[in-house]
mmCIF file of C-alpha atoms and ligand atoms in Angstrom:
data_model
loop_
_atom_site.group_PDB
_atom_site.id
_atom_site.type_symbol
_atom_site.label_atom_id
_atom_site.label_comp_id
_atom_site.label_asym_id
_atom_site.label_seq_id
_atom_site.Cartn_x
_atom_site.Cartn_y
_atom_site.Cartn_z
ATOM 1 C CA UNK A 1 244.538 29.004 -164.032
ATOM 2 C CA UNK A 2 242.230 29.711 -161.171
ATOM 3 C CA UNK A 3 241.624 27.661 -158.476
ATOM 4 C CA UNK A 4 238.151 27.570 -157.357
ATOM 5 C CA UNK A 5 236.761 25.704 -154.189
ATOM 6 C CA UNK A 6 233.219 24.757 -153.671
ATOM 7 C CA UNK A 7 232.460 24.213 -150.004
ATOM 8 C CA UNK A 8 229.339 22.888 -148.605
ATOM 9 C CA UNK A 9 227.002 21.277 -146.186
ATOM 10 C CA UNK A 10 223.613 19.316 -147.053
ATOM 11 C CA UNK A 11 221.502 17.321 -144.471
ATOM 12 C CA UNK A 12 218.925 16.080 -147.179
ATOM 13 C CA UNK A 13 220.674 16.920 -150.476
ATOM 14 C CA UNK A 14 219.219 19.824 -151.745
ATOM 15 C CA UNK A 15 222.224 22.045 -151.402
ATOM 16 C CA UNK A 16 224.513 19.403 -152.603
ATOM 17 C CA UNK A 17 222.272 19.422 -155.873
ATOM 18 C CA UNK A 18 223.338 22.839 -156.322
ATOM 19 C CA UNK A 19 226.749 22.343 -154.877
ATOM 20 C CA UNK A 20 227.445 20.099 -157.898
ATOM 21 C CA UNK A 21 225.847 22.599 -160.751
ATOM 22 C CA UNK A 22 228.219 25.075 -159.027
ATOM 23 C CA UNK A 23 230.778 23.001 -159.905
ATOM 24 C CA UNK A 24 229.389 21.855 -163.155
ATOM 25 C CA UNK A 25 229.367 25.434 -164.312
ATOM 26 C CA UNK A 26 233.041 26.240 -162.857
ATOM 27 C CA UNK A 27 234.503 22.960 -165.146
ATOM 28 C CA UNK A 28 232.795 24.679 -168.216
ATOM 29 C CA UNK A 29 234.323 27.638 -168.337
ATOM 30 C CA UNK A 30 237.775 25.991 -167.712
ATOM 31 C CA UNK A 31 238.620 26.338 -164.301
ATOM 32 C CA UNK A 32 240.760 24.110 -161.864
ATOM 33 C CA UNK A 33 237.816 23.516 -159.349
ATOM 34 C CA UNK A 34 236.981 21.181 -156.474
ATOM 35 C CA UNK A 35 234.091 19.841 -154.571
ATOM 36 C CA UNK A 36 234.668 20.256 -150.619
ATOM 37 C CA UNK A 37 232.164 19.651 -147.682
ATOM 38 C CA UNK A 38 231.876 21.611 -144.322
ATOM 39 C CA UNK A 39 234.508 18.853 -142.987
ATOM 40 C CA UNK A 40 236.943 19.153 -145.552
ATOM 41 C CA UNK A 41 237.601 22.865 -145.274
ATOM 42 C CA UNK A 42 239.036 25.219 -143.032
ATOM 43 C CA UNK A 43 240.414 28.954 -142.666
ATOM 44 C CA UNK A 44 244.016 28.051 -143.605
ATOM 45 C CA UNK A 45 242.793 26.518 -147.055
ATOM 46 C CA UNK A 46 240.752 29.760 -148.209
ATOM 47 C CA UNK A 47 244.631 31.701 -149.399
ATOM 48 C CA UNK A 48 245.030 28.257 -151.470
ATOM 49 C CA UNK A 49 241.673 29.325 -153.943
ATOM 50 C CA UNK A 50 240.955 32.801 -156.046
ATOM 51 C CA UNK A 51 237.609 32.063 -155.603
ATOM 52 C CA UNK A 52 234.931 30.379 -153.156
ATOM 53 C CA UNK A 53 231.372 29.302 -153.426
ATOM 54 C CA UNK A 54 230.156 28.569 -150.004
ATOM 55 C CA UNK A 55 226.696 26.998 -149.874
ATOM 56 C CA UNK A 56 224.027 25.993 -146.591
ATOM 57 C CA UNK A 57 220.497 25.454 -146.363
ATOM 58 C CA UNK A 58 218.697 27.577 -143.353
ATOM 59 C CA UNK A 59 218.708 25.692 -139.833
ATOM 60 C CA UNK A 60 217.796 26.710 -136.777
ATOM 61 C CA UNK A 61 215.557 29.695 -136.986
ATOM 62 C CA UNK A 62 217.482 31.394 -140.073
ATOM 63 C CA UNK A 63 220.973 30.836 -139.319
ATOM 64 C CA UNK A 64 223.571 28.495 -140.705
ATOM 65 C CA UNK A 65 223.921 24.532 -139.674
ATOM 66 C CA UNK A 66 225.367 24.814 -136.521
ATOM 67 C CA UNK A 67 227.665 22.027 -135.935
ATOM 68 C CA UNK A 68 229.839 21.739 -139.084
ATOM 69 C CA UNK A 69 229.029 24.603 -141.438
ATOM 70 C CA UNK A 70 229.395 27.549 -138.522
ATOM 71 C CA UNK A 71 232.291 27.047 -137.685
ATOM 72 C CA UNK A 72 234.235 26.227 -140.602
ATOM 73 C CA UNK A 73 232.313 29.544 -141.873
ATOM 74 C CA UNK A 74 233.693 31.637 -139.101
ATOM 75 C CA UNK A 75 237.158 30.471 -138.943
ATOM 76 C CA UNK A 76 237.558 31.286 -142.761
ATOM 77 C CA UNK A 77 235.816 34.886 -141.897
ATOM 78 C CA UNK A 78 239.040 36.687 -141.248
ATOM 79 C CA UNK A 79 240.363 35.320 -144.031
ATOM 80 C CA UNK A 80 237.719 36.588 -146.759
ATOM 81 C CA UNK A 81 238.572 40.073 -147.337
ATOM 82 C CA UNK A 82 239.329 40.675 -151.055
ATOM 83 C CA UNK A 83 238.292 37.376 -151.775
ATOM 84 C CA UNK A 84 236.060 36.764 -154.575
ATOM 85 C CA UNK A 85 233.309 34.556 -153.042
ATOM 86 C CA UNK A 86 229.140 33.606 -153.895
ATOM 87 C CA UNK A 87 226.804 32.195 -152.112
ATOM 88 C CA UNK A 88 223.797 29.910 -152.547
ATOM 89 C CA UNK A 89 221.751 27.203 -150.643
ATOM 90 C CA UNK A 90 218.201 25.986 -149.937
ATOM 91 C CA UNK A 91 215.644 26.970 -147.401
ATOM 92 C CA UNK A 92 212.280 25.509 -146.516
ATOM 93 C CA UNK A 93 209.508 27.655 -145.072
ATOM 94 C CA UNK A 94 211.317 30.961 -144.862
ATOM 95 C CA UNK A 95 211.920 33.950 -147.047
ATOM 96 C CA UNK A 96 215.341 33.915 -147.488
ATOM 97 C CA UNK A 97 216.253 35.591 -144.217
ATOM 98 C CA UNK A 98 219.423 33.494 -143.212
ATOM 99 C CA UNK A 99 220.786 34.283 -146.772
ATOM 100 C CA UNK A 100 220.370 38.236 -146.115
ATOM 101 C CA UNK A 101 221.880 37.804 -142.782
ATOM 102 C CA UNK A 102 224.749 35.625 -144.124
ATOM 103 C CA UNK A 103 225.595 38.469 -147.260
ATOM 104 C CA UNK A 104 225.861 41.061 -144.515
ATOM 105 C CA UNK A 105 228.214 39.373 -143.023
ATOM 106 C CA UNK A 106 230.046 38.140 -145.653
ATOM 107 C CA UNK A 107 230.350 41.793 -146.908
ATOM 108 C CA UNK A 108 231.300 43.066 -143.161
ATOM 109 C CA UNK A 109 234.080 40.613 -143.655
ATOM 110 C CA UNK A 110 235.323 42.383 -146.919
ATOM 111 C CA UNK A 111 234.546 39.779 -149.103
ATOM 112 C CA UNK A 112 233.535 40.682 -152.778
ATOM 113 C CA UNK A 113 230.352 38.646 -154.534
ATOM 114 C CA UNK A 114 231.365 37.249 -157.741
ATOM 115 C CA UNK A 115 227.354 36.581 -158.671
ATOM 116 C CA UNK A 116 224.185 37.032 -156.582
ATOM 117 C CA UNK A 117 223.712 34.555 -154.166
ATOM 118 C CA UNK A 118 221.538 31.787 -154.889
ATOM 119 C CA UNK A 119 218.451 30.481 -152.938
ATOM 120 C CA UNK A 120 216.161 27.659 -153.795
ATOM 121 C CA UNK A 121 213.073 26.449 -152.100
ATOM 122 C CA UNK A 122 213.385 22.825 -151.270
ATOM 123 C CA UNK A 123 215.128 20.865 -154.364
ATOM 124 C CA UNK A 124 216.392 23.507 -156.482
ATOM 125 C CA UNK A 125 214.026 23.529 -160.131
ATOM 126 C CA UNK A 126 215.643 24.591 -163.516
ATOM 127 C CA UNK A 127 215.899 28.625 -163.039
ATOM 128 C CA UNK A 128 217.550 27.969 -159.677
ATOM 129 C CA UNK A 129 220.230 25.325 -161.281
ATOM 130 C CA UNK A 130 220.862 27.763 -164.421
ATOM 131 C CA UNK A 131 221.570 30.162 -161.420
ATOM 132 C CA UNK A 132 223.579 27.976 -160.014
ATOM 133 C CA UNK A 133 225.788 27.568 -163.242
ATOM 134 C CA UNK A 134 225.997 30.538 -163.388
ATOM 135 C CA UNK A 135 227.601 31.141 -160.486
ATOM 136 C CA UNK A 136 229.595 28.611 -160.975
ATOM 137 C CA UNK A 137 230.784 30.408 -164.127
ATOM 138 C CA UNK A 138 231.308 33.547 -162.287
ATOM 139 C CA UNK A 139 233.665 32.486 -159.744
HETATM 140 C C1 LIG B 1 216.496 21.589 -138.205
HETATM 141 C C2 LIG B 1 215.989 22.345 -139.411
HETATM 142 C C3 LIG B 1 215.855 23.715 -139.339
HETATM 143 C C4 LIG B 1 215.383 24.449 -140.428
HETATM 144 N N1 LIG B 1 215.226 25.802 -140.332
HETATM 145 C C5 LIG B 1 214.780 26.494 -141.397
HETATM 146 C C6 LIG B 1 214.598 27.906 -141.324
HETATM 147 O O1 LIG B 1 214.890 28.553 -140.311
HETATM 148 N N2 LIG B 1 214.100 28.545 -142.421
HETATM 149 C C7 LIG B 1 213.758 27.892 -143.570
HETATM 150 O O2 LIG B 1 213.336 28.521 -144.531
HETATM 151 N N3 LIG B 1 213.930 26.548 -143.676
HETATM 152 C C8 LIG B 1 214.430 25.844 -142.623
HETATM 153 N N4 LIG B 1 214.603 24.491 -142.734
HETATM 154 C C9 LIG B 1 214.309 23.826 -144.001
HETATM 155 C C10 LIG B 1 215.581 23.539 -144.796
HETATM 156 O O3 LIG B 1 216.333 24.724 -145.028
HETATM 157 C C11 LIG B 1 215.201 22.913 -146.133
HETATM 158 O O4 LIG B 1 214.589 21.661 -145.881
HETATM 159 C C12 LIG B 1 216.373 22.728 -147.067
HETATM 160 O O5 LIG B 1 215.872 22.320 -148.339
HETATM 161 C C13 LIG B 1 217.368 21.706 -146.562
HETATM 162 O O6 LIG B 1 218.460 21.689 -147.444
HETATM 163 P P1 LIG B 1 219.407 20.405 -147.591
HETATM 164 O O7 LIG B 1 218.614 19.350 -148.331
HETATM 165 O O8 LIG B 1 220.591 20.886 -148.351
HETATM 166 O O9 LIG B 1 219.748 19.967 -146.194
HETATM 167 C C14 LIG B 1 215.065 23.766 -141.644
HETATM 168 C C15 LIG B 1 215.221 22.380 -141.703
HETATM 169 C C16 LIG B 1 215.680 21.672 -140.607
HETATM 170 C C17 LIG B 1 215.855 20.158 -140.718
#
């Protein structure tokens, strides 16, 4: 059975709302998968999953929350290549920017997207939680 990690941070609980569809949509199709935040995950755990769903809002100007979600993100980076991975999180004001910059990397890093990544404005409405099922499915 695959294992599938979902690995997140959430300041006000919007990404955590998806976080948990991810994993909603992961248990329905089966799969052995688990709920993680920013502080619960590191580089040496990504060869433990076959798949990852990593999810942040945008902070900053467009970049990912700096003090817990960076650098767990980077120290899994060398890590990713092959690995089946998807994206998703919420932004506020912008248009989706940080995701964009965040697939490019994710891609420079040789990762490989099991869905499209998903973004929500603010709380995440119906369409983006089917999304996020989806994705969840996907992994
Ligand atoms: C410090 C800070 C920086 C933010 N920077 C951005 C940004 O650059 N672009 C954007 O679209 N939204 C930005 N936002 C809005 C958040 O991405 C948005 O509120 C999101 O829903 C928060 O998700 P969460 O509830 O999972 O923390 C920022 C919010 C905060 C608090």
């Amino acid at each position: 059975m695959s294992r599938i990690a979902i690995v997140y941070w959430s300041g006000t609980g919007n990404t955590e709302a998806m976080a948990s569809t991810v994993l909603q949509g992961a248990l329905d199709t089966g799969k052995d998968a688990v709920l993680l935040t920013a502080d619960q995950f590191s580089g040496a755990q990504v060869p433990d999953y076959d798949a990852i769903a990593f999810g942040c809002p945008a902070m900053g100007q467009e970049i990912l929350e700096e003090d817990e979600f960076e650098p767990m993100f980077s120290d899994c980076e060398s890590r990713l290549s092959g690995k089946r991975i998807g994206l998703f999180g919420s932004c506020g004001w912008g248009d989706g920017q940080w995701m964009r910059d965040w697939e490019t990397r994710c891609l420079s890093d040789g990762a490989v997207f099991a869905a499209e990544s998903v973004i929500a404005h603010d709380a995440p409405g119906s369409e983006e939680l089917a999304a996020c099922r989806a994705l969840g499915a996907a992994l």
